[in-house]
Amino acid sequence: DKRGFDIAIGNPPYVRQERIAPPLVPREKVTNEIKKLYKDKLEASVRAHFEGRLPRKLDRKSDLYIYFYFHGLSLLNPKGTFCFITSNSWLDVGYGKNLQQFLLENVHIKAIYDNSAKRSFTQADINTIIAVFSAPFRQKGDGLIYPAKFAVFKKPFEDTINAENLIEIEGVEDTLDTDSYRVISIPQKKLLEEGWEYPENITEEHKKAFSFSVGKYSGNKWGGKYLRAPEIFFTILEKGSHL
């Protein structure tokens, strides 16, 4: 099946939720009702591609680039690759939970790259990450057998990005810390578990029996925990993995 593109590369516009409106309507004529109807259309367009896979109604506080993630993924053929550079806000804020859950269940999160030494766009007033995913799998839940990788570069990308380093990062199965970058690999199922919220009265036995059919995903601070956390956090993680 070769329908769709081999790769989708993008840097979607950064538009805060309160400014999302039809692009062809003059700003002075945009009303709250027009904004609401436009967001309804944006969500409907996403659901047209992924009906049954979206966890819940998309958060109306989502910035515009969130919709681009879903549409970019919908353009790929089954063996395609997705690569976006966007704001890192979805990794930690509430509206990111919809995208996080969708990614964990439906794609392989091959890598999320950050750079602690240099911004990707020095003139931009936002912090960015580079996200690399597989195309969506045929069945919801197929993504849970894969590991997600979070990689932080300690030097400018132009000084550290090369084939040898990327191959090494791809092969990391746990954690790796070098002078140039730090990588942590975490099962996507574990990430889903970390952000899953069960009813208060449910027992541990029932949690195992019902898995993710009871409760909801409430989000997780991927950026704060796996990209920007201090070195001691990763030292503890690495020691814990060997117990």
PDB file of C-alpha atoms in Angstrom:
ATOM      1  CA  ASP A   1       0.000   0.000   0.000  1.00  0.00           C
ATOM      2  CA  LYS A   2       1.829   3.104  -1.246  1.00  0.00           C
ATOM      3  CA  ARG A   3      -0.976   5.609  -0.848  1.00  0.00           C
ATOM      4  CA  GLY A   4       0.365   8.690   0.867  1.00  0.00           C
ATOM      5  CA  PHE A   5       3.802  10.248   1.172  1.00  0.00           C
ATOM      6  CA  ASP A   6       7.082   8.655   2.220  1.00  0.00           C
ATOM      7  CA  ILE A   7       7.847  11.584   4.503  1.00  0.00           C
ATOM      8  CA  ALA A   8       6.078  14.619   5.930  1.00  0.00           C
ATOM      9  CA  ILE A   9       8.399  17.422   7.050  1.00  0.00           C
ATOM     10  CA  GLY A  10       6.984  20.597   8.516  1.00  0.00           C
ATOM     11  CA  ASN A  11       7.323  23.681  10.671  1.00  0.00           C
ATOM     12  CA  PRO A  12       3.663  24.610  11.199  1.00  0.00           C
ATOM     13  CA  PRO A  13       2.692  28.122  12.260  1.00  0.00           C
ATOM     14  CA  TYR A  14       2.615  28.909  15.950  1.00  0.00           C
ATOM     15  CA  VAL A  15      -0.804  30.438  16.595  1.00  0.00           C
ATOM     16  CA  ARG A  16      -2.165  30.573  20.128  1.00  0.00           C
ATOM     17  CA  GLN A  17      -5.658  29.192  20.638  1.00  0.00           C
ATOM     18  CA  GLU A  18      -7.277  32.565  21.244  1.00  0.00           C
ATOM     19  CA  ARG A  19      -6.094  33.774  17.815  1.00  0.00           C
ATOM     20  CA  ILE A  20      -7.230  30.734  15.810  1.00  0.00           C
ATOM     21  CA  ALA A  21      -9.733  31.924  13.203  1.00  0.00           C
ATOM     22  CA  PRO A  22     -10.541  31.470   9.493  1.00  0.00           C
ATOM     23  CA  PRO A  23      -7.528  32.858   7.610  1.00  0.00           C
ATOM     24  CA  LEU A  24      -9.668  34.543   4.935  1.00  0.00           C
ATOM     25  CA  VAL A  25     -11.879  36.470   7.351  1.00  0.00           C
ATOM     26  CA  PRO A  26     -10.541  39.956   8.193  1.00  0.00           C
ATOM     27  CA  ARG A  27      -9.380  40.091  11.812  1.00  0.00           C
ATOM     28  CA  GLU A  28     -11.749  42.948  12.679  1.00  0.00           C
ATOM     29  CA  LYS A  29     -14.731  40.845  11.555  1.00  0.00           C
ATOM     30  CA  VAL A  30     -13.833  37.744  13.557  1.00  0.00           C
ATOM     31  CA  THR A  31     -16.280  37.021  16.385  1.00  0.00           C
ATOM     32  CA  ASN A  32     -16.168  34.394  19.125  1.00  0.00           C
ATOM     33  CA  GLU A  33     -18.868  32.452  17.275  1.00  0.00           C
ATOM     34  CA  ILE A  34     -16.786  32.446  14.078  1.00  0.00           C
ATOM     35  CA  LYS A  35     -13.790  31.167  16.061  1.00  0.00           C
ATOM     36  CA  LYS A  36     -15.890  28.416  17.630  1.00  0.00           C
ATOM     37  CA  LEU A  37     -17.258  27.249  14.283  1.00  0.00           C
ATOM     38  CA  TYR A  38     -13.773  27.240  12.781  1.00  0.00           C
ATOM     39  CA  LYS A  39     -12.425  25.108  15.631  1.00  0.00           C
ATOM     40  CA  ASP A  40     -15.378  22.755  15.128  1.00  0.00           C
ATOM     41  CA  LYS A  41     -14.293  22.361  11.504  1.00  0.00           C
ATOM     42  CA  LEU A  42     -10.666  21.773  12.507  1.00  0.00           C
ATOM     43  CA  GLU A  43     -11.667  19.001  14.879  1.00  0.00           C
ATOM     44  CA  ALA A  44     -14.052  17.462  12.350  1.00  0.00           C
ATOM     45  CA  SER A  45     -11.262  17.370   9.777  1.00  0.00           C
ATOM     46  CA  VAL A  46      -9.030  15.490  12.224  1.00  0.00           C
ATOM     47  CA  ARG A  47     -11.767  13.025  13.156  1.00  0.00           C
ATOM     48  CA  ALA A  48     -12.438  12.355   9.482  1.00  0.00           C
ATOM     49  CA  HIS A  49      -8.968  10.789   9.323  1.00  0.00           C
ATOM     50  CA  PHE A  50      -8.791   9.152  12.757  1.00  0.00           C
ATOM     51  CA  GLU A  51     -12.345   8.446  13.900  1.00  0.00           C
ATOM     52  CA  GLY A  52     -12.292   5.930  16.746  1.00  0.00           C
ATOM     53  CA  ARG A  53      -8.653   6.614  17.556  1.00  0.00           C
ATOM     54  CA  LEU A  54      -8.946   9.998  19.226  1.00  0.00           C
ATOM     55  CA  PRO A  55      -9.256   9.621  22.994  1.00  0.00           C
ATOM     56  CA  ARG A  56     -11.785  12.398  23.561  1.00  0.00           C
ATOM     57  CA  LYS A  57     -12.905  15.762  22.293  1.00  0.00           C
ATOM     58  CA  LEU A  58      -9.825  17.804  21.441  1.00  0.00           C
ATOM     59  CA  ASP A  59      -9.025  20.511  23.960  1.00  0.00           C
ATOM     60  CA  ARG A  60     -10.241  23.886  22.684  1.00  0.00           C
ATOM     61  CA  LYS A  61      -7.147  25.474  24.223  1.00  0.00           C
ATOM     62  CA  SER A  62      -4.936  23.622  21.725  1.00  0.00           C
ATOM     63  CA  ASP A  63      -2.629  25.829  19.688  1.00  0.00           C
ATOM     64  CA  LEU A  64      -2.976  25.576  15.917  1.00  0.00           C
ATOM     65  CA  TYR A  65       0.098  23.392  15.398  1.00  0.00           C
ATOM     66  CA  ILE A  66      -1.601  20.540  17.294  1.00  0.00           C
ATOM     67  CA  TYR A  67      -4.039  20.098  14.391  1.00  0.00           C
ATOM     68  CA  PHE A  68      -1.082  20.067  11.984  1.00  0.00           C
ATOM     69  CA  TYR A  69       0.364  17.047  13.827  1.00  0.00           C
ATOM     70  CA  PHE A  70      -2.744  14.997  13.108  1.00  0.00           C
ATOM     71  CA  HIS A  71      -3.024  16.149   9.505  1.00  0.00           C
ATOM     72  CA  GLY A  72       0.676  15.569   8.844  1.00  0.00           C
ATOM     73  CA  LEU A  73       0.388  12.001  10.102  1.00  0.00           C
ATOM     74  CA  SER A  74      -2.694  11.417   7.946  1.00  0.00           C
ATOM     75  CA  LEU A  75      -0.679  12.197   4.790  1.00  0.00           C
ATOM     76  CA  LEU A  76       1.797   9.324   5.194  1.00  0.00           C
ATOM     77  CA  ASN A  77       1.816   5.922   3.585  1.00  0.00           C
ATOM     78  CA  PRO A  78       2.113   2.985   6.026  1.00  0.00           C
ATOM     79  CA  LYS A  79       5.930   3.032   5.869  1.00  0.00           C
ATOM     80  CA  GLY A  80       6.221   6.806   5.948  1.00  0.00           C
ATOM     81  CA  THR A  81       8.101   9.032   8.385  1.00  0.00           C
ATOM     82  CA  PHE A  82       6.884  12.169  10.122  1.00  0.00           C
ATOM     83  CA  CYS A  83       9.265  14.987  11.093  1.00  0.00           C
ATOM     84  CA  PHE A  84       8.045  18.294  12.548  1.00  0.00           C
ATOM     85  CA  ILE A  85       9.749  21.131  14.358  1.00  0.00           C
ATOM     86  CA  THR A  86       7.278  22.854  16.664  1.00  0.00           C
ATOM     87  CA  SER A  87       6.859  24.515  20.020  1.00  0.00           C
ATOM     88  CA  ASN A  88       7.627  22.162  22.903  1.00  0.00           C
ATOM     89  CA  SER A  89       4.545  23.243  24.853  1.00  0.00           C
ATOM     90  CA  TRP A  90       2.481  20.124  24.039  1.00  0.00           C
ATOM     91  CA  LEU A  91       4.955  18.019  26.000  1.00  0.00           C
ATOM     92  CA  ASP A  92       3.887  19.570  29.303  1.00  0.00           C
ATOM     93  CA  VAL A  93       0.630  21.535  29.093  1.00  0.00           C
ATOM     94  CA  GLY A  94      -2.900  20.254  29.543  1.00  0.00           C
ATOM     95  CA  TYR A  95      -3.986  20.419  25.911  1.00  0.00           C
ATOM     96  CA  GLY A  96      -1.054  18.192  24.949  1.00  0.00           C
ATOM     97  CA  LYS A  97      -2.662  15.149  26.557  1.00  0.00           C
ATOM     98  CA  ASN A  98      -4.846  14.446  23.517  1.00  0.00           C
ATOM     99  CA  LEU A  99      -1.847  14.356  21.201  1.00  0.00           C
ATOM    100  CA  GLN A 100       0.282  12.415  23.691  1.00  0.00           C
ATOM    101  CA  GLN A 101      -2.271   9.632  24.042  1.00  0.00           C
ATOM    102  CA  PHE A 102      -2.869   9.434  20.306  1.00  0.00           C
ATOM    103  CA  LEU A 103       0.866   9.125  19.629  1.00  0.00           C
ATOM    104  CA  LEU A 104       1.468   6.514  22.328  1.00  0.00           C
ATOM    105  CA  GLU A 105      -1.313   4.276  21.030  1.00  0.00           C
ATOM    106  CA  ASN A 106      -0.984   4.777  17.287  1.00  0.00           C
ATOM    107  CA  VAL A 107       2.596   5.522  16.199  1.00  0.00           C
ATOM    108  CA  HIS A 108       6.177   4.703  17.076  1.00  0.00           C
ATOM    109  CA  ILE A 109       7.708   7.770  18.738  1.00  0.00           C
ATOM    110  CA  LYS A 110      11.129   7.295  17.176  1.00  0.00           C
ATOM    111  CA  ALA A 111      12.632  10.376  18.813  1.00  0.00           C
ATOM    112  CA  ILE A 112      11.875  13.758  20.299  1.00  0.00           C
ATOM    113  CA  TYR A 113      14.968  15.947  20.053  1.00  0.00           C
ATOM    114  CA  ASP A 114      15.716  18.999  22.169  1.00  0.00           C
ATOM    115  CA  ASN A 115      18.788  21.205  22.371  1.00  0.00           C
ATOM    116  CA  SER A 116      19.864  22.702  25.684  1.00  0.00           C
ATOM    117  CA  ALA A 117      22.724  24.662  24.102  1.00  0.00           C
ATOM    118  CA  LYS A 118      21.079  26.576  21.277  1.00  0.00           C
ATOM    119  CA  ARG A 119      17.589  27.397  20.069  1.00  0.00           C
ATOM    120  CA  SER A 120      16.607  26.147  16.637  1.00  0.00           C
ATOM    121  CA  PHE A 121      15.316  29.627  15.744  1.00  0.00           C
ATOM    122  CA  THR A 122      17.238  32.302  17.626  1.00  0.00           C
ATOM    123  CA  GLN A 123      14.735  35.018  16.673  1.00  0.00           C
ATOM    124  CA  ALA A 124      11.682  33.056  17.761  1.00  0.00           C
ATOM    125  CA  ASP A 125      10.152  33.675  21.163  1.00  0.00           C
ATOM    126  CA  ILE A 126       9.352  29.995  21.708  1.00  0.00           C
ATOM    127  CA  ASN A 127      11.308  26.881  22.588  1.00  0.00           C
ATOM    128  CA  THR A 128      11.186  24.152  19.978  1.00  0.00           C
ATOM    129  CA  ILE A 129      11.635  20.412  19.665  1.00  0.00           C
ATOM    130  CA  ILE A 130      12.037  18.125  16.659  1.00  0.00           C
ATOM    131  CA  ALA A 131       9.600  15.202  16.611  1.00  0.00           C
ATOM    132  CA  VAL A 132      10.176  12.079  14.495  1.00  0.00           C
ATOM    133  CA  PHE A 133       7.421   9.444  14.311  1.00  0.00           C
ATOM    134  CA  SER A 134       6.410   6.481  12.203  1.00  0.00           C
ATOM    135  CA  ALA A 135       3.200   6.566  10.210  1.00  0.00           C
ATOM    136  CA  PRO A 136       0.081   5.592  12.195  1.00  0.00           C
ATOM    137  CA  PHE A 137      -0.390   1.849  12.539  1.00  0.00           C
ATOM    138  CA  ARG A 138      -3.485   0.055  11.311  1.00  0.00           C
ATOM    139  CA  GLN A 139      -4.881  -0.648  14.771  1.00  0.00           C
ATOM    140  CA  LYS A 140      -5.197   1.597  17.807  1.00  0.00           C
ATOM    141  CA  GLY A 141      -2.902   0.247  20.518  1.00  0.00           C
ATOM    142  CA  ASP A 142      -0.227  -1.070  18.157  1.00  0.00           C
ATOM    143  CA  GLY A 143       2.111   1.724  19.250  1.00  0.00           C
ATOM    144  CA  LEU A 144       2.283   0.394  22.806  1.00  0.00           C
ATOM    145  CA  ILE A 145       4.822  -2.307  21.934  1.00  0.00           C
ATOM    146  CA  TYR A 146       7.450   0.275  20.940  1.00  0.00           C
ATOM    147  CA  PRO A 147       9.869   2.428  22.943  1.00  0.00           C
ATOM    148  CA  ALA A 148       9.855   6.226  22.768  1.00  0.00           C
ATOM    149  CA  LYS A 149      13.175   8.060  22.749  1.00  0.00           C
ATOM    150  CA  PHE A 150      13.901  11.485  24.212  1.00  0.00           C
ATOM    151  CA  ALA A 151      17.240  12.999  23.210  1.00  0.00           C
ATOM    152  CA  VAL A 152      18.782  16.231  24.474  1.00  0.00           C
ATOM    153  CA  PHE A 153      21.781  17.656  22.653  1.00  0.00           C
ATOM    154  CA  LYS A 154      24.238  19.560  24.845  1.00  0.00           C
ATOM    155  CA  LYS A 155      25.926  21.252  21.907  1.00  0.00           C
ATOM    156  CA  PRO A 156      24.517  23.018  18.822  1.00  0.00           C
ATOM    157  CA  PHE A 157      22.932  20.601  16.346  1.00  0.00           C
ATOM    158  CA  GLU A 158      25.439  21.530  13.647  1.00  0.00           C
ATOM    159  CA  ASP A 159      28.261  20.299  15.899  1.00  0.00           C
ATOM    160  CA  THR A 160      26.679  17.008  16.926  1.00  0.00           C
ATOM    161  CA  ILE A 161      24.234  15.792  14.284  1.00  0.00           C
ATOM    162  CA  ASN A 162      25.880  13.183  12.088  1.00  0.00           C
ATOM    163  CA  ALA A 163      25.103   9.673  10.899  1.00  0.00           C
ATOM    164  CA  GLU A 164      27.237   7.996  13.570  1.00  0.00           C
ATOM    165  CA  ASN A 165      25.522   9.787  16.458  1.00  0.00           C
ATOM    166  CA  LEU A 166      22.030   9.249  15.071  1.00  0.00           C
ATOM    167  CA  ILE A 167      22.689   5.525  14.621  1.00  0.00           C
ATOM    168  CA  GLU A 168      23.927   5.344  18.219  1.00  0.00           C
ATOM    169  CA  ILE A 169      20.833   7.165  19.479  1.00  0.00           C
ATOM    170  CA  GLU A 170      18.566   4.845  17.496  1.00  0.00           C
ATOM    171  CA  GLY A 171      20.149   1.839  19.190  1.00  0.00           C
ATOM    172  CA  VAL A 172      19.733   3.051  22.785  1.00  0.00           C
ATOM    173  CA  GLU A 173      17.551   0.658  24.769  1.00  0.00           C
ATOM    174  CA  ASP A 174      17.781   2.297  28.192  1.00  0.00           C
ATOM    175  CA  THR A 175      19.788   5.478  28.827  1.00  0.00           C
ATOM    176  CA  LEU A 176      22.935   6.938  27.324  1.00  0.00           C
ATOM    177  CA  ASP A 177      24.781  10.044  28.498  1.00  0.00           C
ATOM    178  CA  THR A 178      27.726  11.433  26.529  1.00  0.00           C
ATOM    179  CA  ASP A 179      29.487  14.790  26.343  1.00  0.00           C
ATOM    180  CA  SER A 180      27.330  15.710  23.343  1.00  0.00           C
ATOM    181  CA  TYR A 181      23.871  14.307  24.140  1.00  0.00           C
ATOM    182  CA  ARG A 182      21.714  12.417  26.588  1.00  0.00           C
ATOM    183  CA  VAL A 183      19.149   9.829  25.511  1.00  0.00           C
ATOM    184  CA  ILE A 184      16.477   7.978  27.411  1.00  0.00           C
ATOM    185  CA  SER A 185      14.361   5.189  25.920  1.00  0.00           C
ATOM    186  CA  ILE A 186      11.035   4.418  27.608  1.00  0.00           C
ATOM    187  CA  PRO A 187       8.349   1.902  26.584  1.00  0.00           C
ATOM    188  CA  GLN A 188       5.342   3.752  25.221  1.00  0.00           C
ATOM    189  CA  LYS A 189       3.085   1.547  27.337  1.00  0.00           C
ATOM    190  CA  LYS A 190       4.923   2.755  30.438  1.00  0.00           C
ATOM    191  CA  LEU A 191       4.433   6.377  29.381  1.00  0.00           C
ATOM    192  CA  LEU A 192       0.711   5.721  28.983  1.00  0.00           C
ATOM    193  CA  GLU A 193       0.611   4.109  32.435  1.00  0.00           C
ATOM    194  CA  GLU A 194       2.417   7.073  33.998  1.00  0.00           C
ATOM    195  CA  GLY A 195      -0.250   9.462  32.761  1.00  0.00           C
ATOM    196  CA  TRP A 196      -3.263   7.206  33.305  1.00  0.00           C
ATOM    197  CA  GLU A 197      -5.812   8.197  35.937  1.00  0.00           C
ATOM    198  CA  TYR A 198      -7.986   5.460  37.437  1.00  0.00           C
ATOM    199  CA  PRO A 199     -11.150   5.913  39.522  1.00  0.00           C
ATOM    200  CA  GLU A 200     -10.337   6.309  43.218  1.00  0.00           C
ATOM    201  CA  ASN A 201     -12.077   3.098  44.304  1.00  0.00           C
ATOM    202  CA  ILE A 202     -10.370   0.748  41.835  1.00  0.00           C
ATOM    203  CA  THR A 203      -8.008  -1.898  43.216  1.00  0.00           C
ATOM    204  CA  GLU A 204      -4.584  -2.830  41.878  1.00  0.00           C
ATOM    205  CA  GLU A 205      -6.036  -6.179  40.809  1.00  0.00           C
ATOM    206  CA  HIS A 206      -8.710  -4.464  38.745  1.00  0.00           C
ATOM    207  CA  LYS A 207      -6.154  -2.107  37.221  1.00  0.00           C
ATOM    208  CA  LYS A 208      -4.271  -5.104  35.855  1.00  0.00           C
ATOM    209  CA  ALA A 209      -7.453  -6.814  34.689  1.00  0.00           C
ATOM    210  CA  PHE A 210      -9.001  -3.820  32.940  1.00  0.00           C
ATOM    211  CA  SER A 211      -5.767  -2.168  31.821  1.00  0.00           C
ATOM    212  CA  PHE A 212      -6.646   1.051  29.955  1.00  0.00           C
ATOM    213  CA  SER A 213     -10.370   0.366  29.533  1.00  0.00           C
ATOM    214  CA  VAL A 214     -11.163   2.077  32.854  1.00  0.00           C
ATOM    215  CA  GLY A 215     -10.183   5.644  33.630  1.00  0.00           C
ATOM    216  CA  LYS A 216      -8.564   8.184  31.333  1.00  0.00           C
ATOM    217  CA  TYR A 217      -5.222   9.577  30.262  1.00  0.00           C
ATOM    218  CA  SER A 218      -4.667  12.860  32.092  1.00  0.00           C
ATOM    219  CA  GLY A 219      -1.323  13.793  30.541  1.00  0.00           C
ATOM    220  CA  ASN A 220       2.326  13.689  31.532  1.00  0.00           C
ATOM    221  CA  LYS A 221       5.113  16.261  31.619  1.00  0.00           C
ATOM    222  CA  TRP A 222       7.422  14.660  29.077  1.00  0.00           C
ATOM    223  CA  GLY A 223       9.514  17.777  28.587  1.00  0.00           C
ATOM    224  CA  GLY A 224      10.085  18.464  32.257  1.00  0.00           C
ATOM    225  CA  LYS A 225      10.832  14.829  33.090  1.00  0.00           C
ATOM    226  CA  TYR A 226      12.705  13.476  30.085  1.00  0.00           C
ATOM    227  CA  LEU A 227      14.270  16.462  28.339  1.00  0.00           C
ATOM    228  CA  ARG A 228      14.867  19.247  30.856  1.00  0.00           C
ATOM    229  CA  ALA A 229      15.248  17.391  34.155  1.00  0.00           C
ATOM    230  CA  PRO A 230      18.581  17.787  36.028  1.00  0.00           C
ATOM    231  CA  GLU A 231      21.310  15.179  35.605  1.00  0.00           C
ATOM    232  CA  ILE A 232      20.587  13.612  39.012  1.00  0.00           C
ATOM    233  CA  PHE A 233      17.137  12.554  37.783  1.00  0.00           C
ATOM    234  CA  PHE A 234      18.664  10.487  34.989  1.00  0.00           C
ATOM    235  CA  THR A 235      21.305   9.041  37.305  1.00  0.00           C
ATOM    236  CA  ILE A 236      18.529   7.771  39.578  1.00  0.00           C
ATOM    237  CA  LEU A 237      16.593   6.403  36.593  1.00  0.00           C
ATOM    238  CA  GLU A 238      19.617   4.530  35.306  1.00  0.00           C
ATOM    239  CA  LYS A 239      20.426   3.013  38.709  1.00  0.00           C
ATOM    240  CA  GLY A 240      16.795   2.015  39.183  1.00  0.00           C
ATOM    241  CA  SER A 241      16.710   0.205  35.850  1.00  0.00           C
ATOM    242  CA  HIS A 242      19.482  -2.132  37.004  1.00  0.00           C
ATOM    243  CA  LEU A 243      17.784  -3.171  40.249  1.00  0.00           C
TER     244      LEU A 243
END
